[in-house]
Coordinates of N, CA and C in Angstrom, one line a residue:
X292 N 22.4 -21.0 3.0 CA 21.1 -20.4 2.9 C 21.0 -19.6 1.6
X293 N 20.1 -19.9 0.8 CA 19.8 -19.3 -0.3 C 19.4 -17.7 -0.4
X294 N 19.6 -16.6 -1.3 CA 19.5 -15.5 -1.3 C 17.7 -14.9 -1.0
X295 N 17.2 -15.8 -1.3 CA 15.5 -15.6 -1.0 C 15.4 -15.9 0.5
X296 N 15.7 -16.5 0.8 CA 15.8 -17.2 2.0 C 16.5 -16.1 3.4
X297 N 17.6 -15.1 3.2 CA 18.4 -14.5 3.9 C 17.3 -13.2 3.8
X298 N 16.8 -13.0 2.4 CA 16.0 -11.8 2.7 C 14.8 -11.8 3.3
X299 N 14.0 -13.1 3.4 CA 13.3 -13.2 4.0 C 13.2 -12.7 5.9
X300 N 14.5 -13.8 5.8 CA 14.9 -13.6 7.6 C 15.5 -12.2 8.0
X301 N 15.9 -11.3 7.3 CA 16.2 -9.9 7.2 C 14.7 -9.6 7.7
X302 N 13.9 -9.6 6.5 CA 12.8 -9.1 6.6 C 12.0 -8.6 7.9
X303 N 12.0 -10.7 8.1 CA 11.3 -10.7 9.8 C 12.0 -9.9 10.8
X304 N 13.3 -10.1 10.6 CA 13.8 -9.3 12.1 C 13.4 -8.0 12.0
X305 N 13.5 -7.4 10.7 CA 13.2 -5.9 10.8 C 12.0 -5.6 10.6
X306 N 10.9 -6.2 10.6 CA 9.6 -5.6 11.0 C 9.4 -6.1 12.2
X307 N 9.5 -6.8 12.9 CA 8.6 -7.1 14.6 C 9.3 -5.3 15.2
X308 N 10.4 -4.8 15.1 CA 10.2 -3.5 15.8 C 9.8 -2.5 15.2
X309 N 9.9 -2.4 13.8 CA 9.6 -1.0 12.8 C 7.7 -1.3 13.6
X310 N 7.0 -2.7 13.5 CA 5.4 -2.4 14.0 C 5.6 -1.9 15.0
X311 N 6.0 -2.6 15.9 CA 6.1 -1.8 17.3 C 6.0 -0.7 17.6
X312 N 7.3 0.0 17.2 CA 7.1 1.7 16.8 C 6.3 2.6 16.0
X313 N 5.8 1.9 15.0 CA 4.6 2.5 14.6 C 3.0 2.2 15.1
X314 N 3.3 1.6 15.7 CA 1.6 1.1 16.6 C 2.0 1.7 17.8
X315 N 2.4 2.2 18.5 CA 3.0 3.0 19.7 C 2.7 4.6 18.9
X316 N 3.7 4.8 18.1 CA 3.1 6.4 17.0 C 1.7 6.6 16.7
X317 N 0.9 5.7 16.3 CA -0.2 5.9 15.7 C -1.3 6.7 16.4
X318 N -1.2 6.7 18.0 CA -2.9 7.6 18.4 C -2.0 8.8 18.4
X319 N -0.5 8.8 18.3 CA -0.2 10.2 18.6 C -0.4 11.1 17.1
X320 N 0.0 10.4 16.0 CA -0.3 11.0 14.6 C -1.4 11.0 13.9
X321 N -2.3 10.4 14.5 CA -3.9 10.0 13.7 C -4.3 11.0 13.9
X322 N -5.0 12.4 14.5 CA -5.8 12.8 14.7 C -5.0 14.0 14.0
X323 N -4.4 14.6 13.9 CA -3.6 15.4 12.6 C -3.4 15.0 11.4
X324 N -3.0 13.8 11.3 CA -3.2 13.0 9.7 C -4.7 13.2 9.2
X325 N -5.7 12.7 9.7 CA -7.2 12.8 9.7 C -7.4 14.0 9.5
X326 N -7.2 14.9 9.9 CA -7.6 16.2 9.4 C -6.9 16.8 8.5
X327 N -5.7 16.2 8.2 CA -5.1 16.6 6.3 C -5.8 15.9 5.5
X328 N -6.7 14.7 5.6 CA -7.3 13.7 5.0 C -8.6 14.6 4.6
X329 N -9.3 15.3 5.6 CA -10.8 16.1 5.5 C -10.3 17.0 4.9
X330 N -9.3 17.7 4.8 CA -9.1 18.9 3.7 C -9.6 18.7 2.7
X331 N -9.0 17.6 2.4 CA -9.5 17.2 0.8 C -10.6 16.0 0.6
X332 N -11.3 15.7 1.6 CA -12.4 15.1 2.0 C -13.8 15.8 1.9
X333 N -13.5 16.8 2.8 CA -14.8 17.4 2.8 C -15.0 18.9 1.9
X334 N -14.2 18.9 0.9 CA -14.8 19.7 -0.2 C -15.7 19.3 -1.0
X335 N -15.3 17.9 -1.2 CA -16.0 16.8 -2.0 C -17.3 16.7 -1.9
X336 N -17.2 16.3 -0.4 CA -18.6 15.5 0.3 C -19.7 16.8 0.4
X337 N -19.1 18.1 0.4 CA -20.2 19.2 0.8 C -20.7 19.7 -1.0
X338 N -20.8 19.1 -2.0 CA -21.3 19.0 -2.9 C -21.8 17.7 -3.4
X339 N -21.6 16.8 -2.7 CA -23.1 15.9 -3.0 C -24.2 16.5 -2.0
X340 N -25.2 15.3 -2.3 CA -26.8 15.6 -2.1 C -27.5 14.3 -1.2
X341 N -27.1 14.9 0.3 CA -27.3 15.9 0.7 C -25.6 16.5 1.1
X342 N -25.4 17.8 1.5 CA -24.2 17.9 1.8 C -23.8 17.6 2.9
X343 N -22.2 16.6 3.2 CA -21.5 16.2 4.2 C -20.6 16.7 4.9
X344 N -20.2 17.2 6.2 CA -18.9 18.1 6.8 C -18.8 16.4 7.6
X345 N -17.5 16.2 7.6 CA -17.0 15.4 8.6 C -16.0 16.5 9.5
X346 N -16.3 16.3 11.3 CA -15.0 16.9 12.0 C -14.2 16.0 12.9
X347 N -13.3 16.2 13.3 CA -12.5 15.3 14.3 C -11.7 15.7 15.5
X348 N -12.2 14.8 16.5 CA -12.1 15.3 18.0 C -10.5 15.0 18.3
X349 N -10.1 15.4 19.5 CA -8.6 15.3 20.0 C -8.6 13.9 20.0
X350 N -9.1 13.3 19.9 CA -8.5 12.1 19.9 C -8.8 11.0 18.7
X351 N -8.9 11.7 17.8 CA -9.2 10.9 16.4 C -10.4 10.7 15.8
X352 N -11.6 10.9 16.8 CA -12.3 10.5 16.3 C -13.5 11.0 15.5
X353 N -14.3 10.5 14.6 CA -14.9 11.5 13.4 C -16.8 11.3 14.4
X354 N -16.7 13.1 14.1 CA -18.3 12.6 14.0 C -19.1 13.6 12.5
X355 N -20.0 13.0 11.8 CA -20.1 13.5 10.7 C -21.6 14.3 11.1
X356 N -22.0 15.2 9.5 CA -23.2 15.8 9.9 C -24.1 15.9 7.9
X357 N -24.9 15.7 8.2 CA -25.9 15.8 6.9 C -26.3 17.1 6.5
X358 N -25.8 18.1 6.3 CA -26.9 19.7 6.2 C -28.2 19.1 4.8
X359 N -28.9 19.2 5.6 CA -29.9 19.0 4.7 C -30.8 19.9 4.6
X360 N -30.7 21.4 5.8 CA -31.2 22.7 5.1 C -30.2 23.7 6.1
X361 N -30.3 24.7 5.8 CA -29.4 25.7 5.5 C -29.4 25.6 7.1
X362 N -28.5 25.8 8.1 CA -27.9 25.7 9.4 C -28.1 25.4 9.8
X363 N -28.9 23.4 9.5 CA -28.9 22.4 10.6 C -28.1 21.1 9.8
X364 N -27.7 20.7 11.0 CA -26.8 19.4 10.5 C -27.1 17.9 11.0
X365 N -27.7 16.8 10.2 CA -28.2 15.8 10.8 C -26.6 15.1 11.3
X366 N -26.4 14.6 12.5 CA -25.8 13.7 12.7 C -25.9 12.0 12.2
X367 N -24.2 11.5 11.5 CA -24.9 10.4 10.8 C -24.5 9.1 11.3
X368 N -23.7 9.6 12.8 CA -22.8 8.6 13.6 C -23.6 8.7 14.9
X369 N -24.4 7.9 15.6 CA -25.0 7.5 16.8 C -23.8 8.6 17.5
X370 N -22.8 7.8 18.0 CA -21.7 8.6 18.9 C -20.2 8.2 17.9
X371 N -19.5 9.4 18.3 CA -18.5 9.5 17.4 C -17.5 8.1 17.4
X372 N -17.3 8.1 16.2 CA -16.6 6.8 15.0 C -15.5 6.7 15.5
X373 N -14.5 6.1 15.8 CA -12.8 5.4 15.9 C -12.2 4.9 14.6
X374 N -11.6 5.5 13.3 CA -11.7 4.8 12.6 C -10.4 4.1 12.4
X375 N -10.1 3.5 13.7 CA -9.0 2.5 13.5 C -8.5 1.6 13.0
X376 N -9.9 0.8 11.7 CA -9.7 0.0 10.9 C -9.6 0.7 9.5
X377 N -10.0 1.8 9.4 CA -9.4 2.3 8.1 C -8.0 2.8 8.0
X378 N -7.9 3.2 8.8 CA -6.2 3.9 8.8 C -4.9 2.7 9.7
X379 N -5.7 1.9 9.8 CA -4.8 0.6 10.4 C -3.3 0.8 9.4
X380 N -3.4 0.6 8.1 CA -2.5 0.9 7.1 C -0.9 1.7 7.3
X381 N -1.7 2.5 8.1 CA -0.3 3.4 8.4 C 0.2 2.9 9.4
X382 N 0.0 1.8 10.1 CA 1.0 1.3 10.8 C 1.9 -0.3 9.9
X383 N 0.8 -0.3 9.1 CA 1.6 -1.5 8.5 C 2.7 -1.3 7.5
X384 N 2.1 -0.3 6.7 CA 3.1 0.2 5.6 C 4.1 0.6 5.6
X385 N 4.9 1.6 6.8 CA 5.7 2.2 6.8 C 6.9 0.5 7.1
X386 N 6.3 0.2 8.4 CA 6.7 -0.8 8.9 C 6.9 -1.9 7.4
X387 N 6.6 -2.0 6.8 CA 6.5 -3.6 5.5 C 7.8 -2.9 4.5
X388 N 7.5 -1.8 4.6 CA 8.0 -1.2 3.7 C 10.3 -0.7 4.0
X389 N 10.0 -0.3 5.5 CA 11.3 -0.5 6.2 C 12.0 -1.3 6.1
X390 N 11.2 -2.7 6.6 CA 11.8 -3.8 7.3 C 12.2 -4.7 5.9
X391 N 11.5 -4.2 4.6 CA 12.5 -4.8 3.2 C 13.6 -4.6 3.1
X392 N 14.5 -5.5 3.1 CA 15.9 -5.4 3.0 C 16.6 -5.1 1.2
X393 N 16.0 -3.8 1.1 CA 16.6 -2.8 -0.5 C 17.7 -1.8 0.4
X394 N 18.2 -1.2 -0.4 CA 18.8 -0.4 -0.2 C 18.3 1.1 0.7
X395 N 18.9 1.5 1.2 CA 18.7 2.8 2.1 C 17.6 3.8 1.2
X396 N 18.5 4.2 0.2 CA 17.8 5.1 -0.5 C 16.4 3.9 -1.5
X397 N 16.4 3.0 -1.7 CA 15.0 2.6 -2.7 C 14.1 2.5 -1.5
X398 N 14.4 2.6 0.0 CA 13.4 2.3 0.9 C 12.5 3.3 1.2
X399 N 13.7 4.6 1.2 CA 12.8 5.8 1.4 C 12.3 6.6 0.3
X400 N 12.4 5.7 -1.0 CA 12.0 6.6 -2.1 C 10.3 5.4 -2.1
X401 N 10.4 4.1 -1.9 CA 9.3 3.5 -2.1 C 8.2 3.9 -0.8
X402 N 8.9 4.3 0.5 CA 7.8 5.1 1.3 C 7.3 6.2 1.4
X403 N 7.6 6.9 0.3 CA 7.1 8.3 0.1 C 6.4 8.5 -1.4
X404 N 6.8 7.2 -1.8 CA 5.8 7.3 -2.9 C 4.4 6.2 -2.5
X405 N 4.3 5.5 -1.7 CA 3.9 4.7 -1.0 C 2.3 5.9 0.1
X406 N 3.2 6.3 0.9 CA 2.2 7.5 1.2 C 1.6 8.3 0.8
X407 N 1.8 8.5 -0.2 CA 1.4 9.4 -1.1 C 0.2 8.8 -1.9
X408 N 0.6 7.3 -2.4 CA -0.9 6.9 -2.6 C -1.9 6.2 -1.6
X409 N -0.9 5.9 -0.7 CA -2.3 5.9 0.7 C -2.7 7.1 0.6
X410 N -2.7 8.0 1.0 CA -3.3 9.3 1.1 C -4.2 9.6 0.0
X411 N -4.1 9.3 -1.0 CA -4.8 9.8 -1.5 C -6.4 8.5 -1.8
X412 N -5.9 7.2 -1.3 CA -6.7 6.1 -1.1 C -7.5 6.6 0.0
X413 N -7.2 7.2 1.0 CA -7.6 7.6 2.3 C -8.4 8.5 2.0
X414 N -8.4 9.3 1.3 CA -9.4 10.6 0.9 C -10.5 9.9 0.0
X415 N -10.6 8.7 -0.7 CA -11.4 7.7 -1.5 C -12.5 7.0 -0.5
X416 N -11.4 6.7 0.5 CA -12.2 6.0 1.6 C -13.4 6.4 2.1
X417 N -12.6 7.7 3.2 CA -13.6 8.6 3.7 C -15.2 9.2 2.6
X418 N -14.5 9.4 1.6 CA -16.1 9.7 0.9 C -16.6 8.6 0.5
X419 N -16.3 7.6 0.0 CA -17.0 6.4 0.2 C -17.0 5.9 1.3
X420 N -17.2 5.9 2.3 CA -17.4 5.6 3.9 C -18.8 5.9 4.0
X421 N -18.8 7.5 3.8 CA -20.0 8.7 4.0 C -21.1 8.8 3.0
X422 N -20.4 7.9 1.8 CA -21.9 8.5 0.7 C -22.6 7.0 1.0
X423 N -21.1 5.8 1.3 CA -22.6 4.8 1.2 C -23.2 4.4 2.5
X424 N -22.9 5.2 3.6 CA -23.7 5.1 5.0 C -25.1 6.1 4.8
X425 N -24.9 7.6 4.4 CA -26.1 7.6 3.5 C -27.0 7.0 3.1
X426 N -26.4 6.0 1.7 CA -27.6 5.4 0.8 C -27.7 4.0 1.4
X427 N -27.3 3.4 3.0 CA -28.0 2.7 3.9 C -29.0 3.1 4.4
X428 N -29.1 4.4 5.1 CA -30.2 5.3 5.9 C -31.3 5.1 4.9
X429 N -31.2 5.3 4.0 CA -32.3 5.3 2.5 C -32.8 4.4 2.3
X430 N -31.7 3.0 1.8 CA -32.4 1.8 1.8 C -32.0 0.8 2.0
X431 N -31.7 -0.5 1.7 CA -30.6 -1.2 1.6 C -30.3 -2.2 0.4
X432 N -29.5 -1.0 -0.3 CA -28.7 -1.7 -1.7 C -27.5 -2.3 -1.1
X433 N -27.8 -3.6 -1.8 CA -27.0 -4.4 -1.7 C -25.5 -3.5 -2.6
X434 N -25.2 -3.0 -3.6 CA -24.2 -1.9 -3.9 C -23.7 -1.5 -2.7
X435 N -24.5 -0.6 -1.5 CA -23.8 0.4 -0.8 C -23.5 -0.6 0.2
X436 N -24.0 -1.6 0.5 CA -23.3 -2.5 1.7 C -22.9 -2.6 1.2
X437 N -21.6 -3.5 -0.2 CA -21.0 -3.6 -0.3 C -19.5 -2.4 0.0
X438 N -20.0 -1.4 -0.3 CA -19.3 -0.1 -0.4 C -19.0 0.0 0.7
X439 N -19.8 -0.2 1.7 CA -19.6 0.7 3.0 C -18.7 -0.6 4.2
X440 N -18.8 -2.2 4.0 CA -18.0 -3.0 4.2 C -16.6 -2.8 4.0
X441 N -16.4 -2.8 2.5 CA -14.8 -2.4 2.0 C -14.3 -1.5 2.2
X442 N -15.3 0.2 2.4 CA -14.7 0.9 3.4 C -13.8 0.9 5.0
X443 N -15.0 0.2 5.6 CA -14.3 0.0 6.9 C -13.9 -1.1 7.2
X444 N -13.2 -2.1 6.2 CA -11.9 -2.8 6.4 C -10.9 -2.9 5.6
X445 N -10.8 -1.5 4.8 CA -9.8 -1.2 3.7 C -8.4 -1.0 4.8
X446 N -8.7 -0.6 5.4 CA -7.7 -0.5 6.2 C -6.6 -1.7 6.6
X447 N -7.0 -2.7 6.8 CA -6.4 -4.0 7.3 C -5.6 -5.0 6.2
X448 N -6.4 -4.3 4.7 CA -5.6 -5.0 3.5 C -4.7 -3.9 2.5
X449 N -5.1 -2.9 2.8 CA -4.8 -1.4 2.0 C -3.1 -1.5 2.0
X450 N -2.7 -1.5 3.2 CA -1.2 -1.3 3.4 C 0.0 -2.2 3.0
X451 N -0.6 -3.2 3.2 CA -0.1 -4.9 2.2 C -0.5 -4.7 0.8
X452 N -1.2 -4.3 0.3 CA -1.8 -4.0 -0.9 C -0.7 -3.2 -1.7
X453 N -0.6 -1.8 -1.4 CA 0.6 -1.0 -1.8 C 2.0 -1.6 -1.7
X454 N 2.0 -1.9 -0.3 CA 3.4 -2.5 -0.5 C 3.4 -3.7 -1.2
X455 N 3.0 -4.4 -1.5 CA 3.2 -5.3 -2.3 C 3.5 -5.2 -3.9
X456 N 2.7 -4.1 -4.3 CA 2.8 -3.4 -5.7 C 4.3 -3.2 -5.8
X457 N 4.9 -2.1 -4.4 CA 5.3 -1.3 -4.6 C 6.6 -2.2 -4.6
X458 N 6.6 -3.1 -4.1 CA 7.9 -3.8 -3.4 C 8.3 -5.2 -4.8
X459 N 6.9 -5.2 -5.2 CA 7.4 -6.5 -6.4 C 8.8 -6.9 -7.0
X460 N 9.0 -5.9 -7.5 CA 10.2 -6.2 -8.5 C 11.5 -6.3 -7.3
X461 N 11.7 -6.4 -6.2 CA 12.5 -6.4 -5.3 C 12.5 -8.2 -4.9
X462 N 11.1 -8.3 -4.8 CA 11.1 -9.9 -4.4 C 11.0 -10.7 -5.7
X463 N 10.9 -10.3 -6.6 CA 11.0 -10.8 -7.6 C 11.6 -10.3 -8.6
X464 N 12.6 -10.1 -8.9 CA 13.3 -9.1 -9.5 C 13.0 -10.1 -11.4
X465 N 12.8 -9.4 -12.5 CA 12.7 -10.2 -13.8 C 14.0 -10.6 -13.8
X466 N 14.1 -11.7 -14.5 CA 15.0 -11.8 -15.5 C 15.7 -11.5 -16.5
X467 N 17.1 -11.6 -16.1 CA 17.7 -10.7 -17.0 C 18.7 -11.6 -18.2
X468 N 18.3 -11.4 -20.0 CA 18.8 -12.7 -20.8 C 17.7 -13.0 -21.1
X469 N 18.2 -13.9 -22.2 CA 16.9 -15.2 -22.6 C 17.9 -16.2 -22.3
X470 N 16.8 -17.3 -23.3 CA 17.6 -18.3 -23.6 C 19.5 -18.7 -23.3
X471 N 19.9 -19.2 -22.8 CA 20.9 -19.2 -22.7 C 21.6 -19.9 -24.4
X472 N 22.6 -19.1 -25.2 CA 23.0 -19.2 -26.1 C 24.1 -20.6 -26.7
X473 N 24.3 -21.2 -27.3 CA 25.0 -22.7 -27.3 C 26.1 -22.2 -28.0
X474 N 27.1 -22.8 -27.7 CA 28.7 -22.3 -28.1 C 28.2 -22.5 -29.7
X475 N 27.9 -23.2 -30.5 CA 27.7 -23.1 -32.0 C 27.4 -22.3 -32.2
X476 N 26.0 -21.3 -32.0 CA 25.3 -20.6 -32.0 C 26.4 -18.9 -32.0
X477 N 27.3 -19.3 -31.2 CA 28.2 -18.0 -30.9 C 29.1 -18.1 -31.7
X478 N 30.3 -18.9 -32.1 CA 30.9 -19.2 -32.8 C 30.9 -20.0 -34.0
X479 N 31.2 -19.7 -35.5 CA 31.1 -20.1 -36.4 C 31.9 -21.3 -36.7
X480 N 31.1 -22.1 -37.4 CA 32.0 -23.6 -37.5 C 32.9 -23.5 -38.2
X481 N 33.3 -22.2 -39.4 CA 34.7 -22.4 -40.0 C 36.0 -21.4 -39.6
X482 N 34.8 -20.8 -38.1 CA 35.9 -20.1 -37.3 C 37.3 -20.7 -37.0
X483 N 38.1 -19.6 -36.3 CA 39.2 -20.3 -35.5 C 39.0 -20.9 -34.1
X484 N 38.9 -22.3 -33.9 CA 38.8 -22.3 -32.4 C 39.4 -22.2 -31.5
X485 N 38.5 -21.4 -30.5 CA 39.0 -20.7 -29.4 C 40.3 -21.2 -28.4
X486 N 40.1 -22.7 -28.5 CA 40.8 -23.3 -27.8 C 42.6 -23.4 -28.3
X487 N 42.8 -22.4 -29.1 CA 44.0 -22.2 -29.7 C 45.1 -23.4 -29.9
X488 N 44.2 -24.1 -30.6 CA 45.0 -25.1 -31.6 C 44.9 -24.6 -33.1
X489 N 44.3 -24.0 -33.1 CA 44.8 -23.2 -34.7 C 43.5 -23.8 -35.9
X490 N 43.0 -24.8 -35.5 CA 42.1 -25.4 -36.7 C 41.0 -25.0 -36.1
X491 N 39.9 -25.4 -37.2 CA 38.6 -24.8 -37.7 C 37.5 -25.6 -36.6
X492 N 37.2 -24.6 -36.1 CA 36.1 -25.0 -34.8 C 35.1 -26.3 -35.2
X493 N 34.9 -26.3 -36.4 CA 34.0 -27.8 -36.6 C 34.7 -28.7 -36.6
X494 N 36.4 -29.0 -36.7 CA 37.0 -30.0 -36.7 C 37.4 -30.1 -35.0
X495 N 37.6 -29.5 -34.7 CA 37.7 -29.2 -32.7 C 36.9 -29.5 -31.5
X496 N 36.7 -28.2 -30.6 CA 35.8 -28.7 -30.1 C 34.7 -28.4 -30.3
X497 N 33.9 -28.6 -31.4 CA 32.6 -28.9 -32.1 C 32.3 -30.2 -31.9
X498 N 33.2 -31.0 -32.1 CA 33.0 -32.6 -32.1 C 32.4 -32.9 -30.6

């Protein structure tokens, strides 16, 4: 079995349980994750126009509000949102990212740098989520559907996305060298050749 080949089958065995265990984790961690996400979410959103608070219930889920005058809040979610296809991610990533057969230490250095830019993709999301469900209500630019689509299935490619960046040079490691070099090339023809007969490498084995 070839070395691409062994990693691969590494691979597989070690993600069918790393998902497991993190899809079993995930309603327990989403609704605390989600609200480190609005930290830095809704400072943003409460300076556009109109201003946006997003809050989140015990069990994950977002319901948002429009202040459009001073202590009333339009609701912008019929009934509160599940956003299980945006944060899908965090079950895939950790999991893609484990079950790579690198070393102990490049696994936990690529999942915490890995998180880190989910997280901060996640805080991208959420206000593009909310500004372009907005500029639906308003009208319908073809722009904000777009926007508000790739919002709510960023989730399902997001975490393959990073890991893939992040994991490149592991499945594909560059090459190392050029050209491979020709014994002439290395040795001079009025050298002594190597082959210790004593005469001059172009009369040897040059020929």
């Amino acid at each position: 079995m070839t070395p691409g080949r062994r990693r691969v089958l590494w691979f597989g065995l070690g993600f069918a349980p790393l998902f497991a265990f993190f899809l079993w984790l995930y309603p327990h961690v989403l609704p605390n994750y989600e609200r480190i996400v609005l930290v830095f979410a809704n400072p943003l959103l409460a300076r556009s126009s109109p201003p946006v608070r997003i809050d989140v219930d015990a069990r994950g889920s977002l319901e948002a509000f429009a202040t459009e005058s001073p202590g009333e809040g339009r609701p912008l979610f019929e009934k509160p949102y599940a956003p299980h296809t945006i944060y899908l991610s965090l079950v895939f990533l950790p999991a893609l990212i484990l079950a790579t057969p690198a070393s102990i230490k490049r696994r936990i250095r690529n999942l915490l740098l890995a998180l880190c830019v989910l997280f901060a993709l996640h805080v991208l999301t959420m206000i593009a989520l909310l500004r372009s469900l907005l500029c639906l209500q308003e009208s319908s630019d073809f722009a904000c559907f777009w926007v508000h689509g790739v919002a709510l299935t960023s989730g399902q490619v997001m975490g393959v996305a990073v890991w893939a960046l992040i994991s490149w040079t592991f499945w594909f490691p560059p090459q190392k060298g050029g050209l491979p070099i020709s014994a002439d090339a290395r040795i001079g023809r009025n050298a002594v050749c190597p082959c210790g007969s004593g005469r001059k490498y172009k009369y040897c084995c040059s020929r």
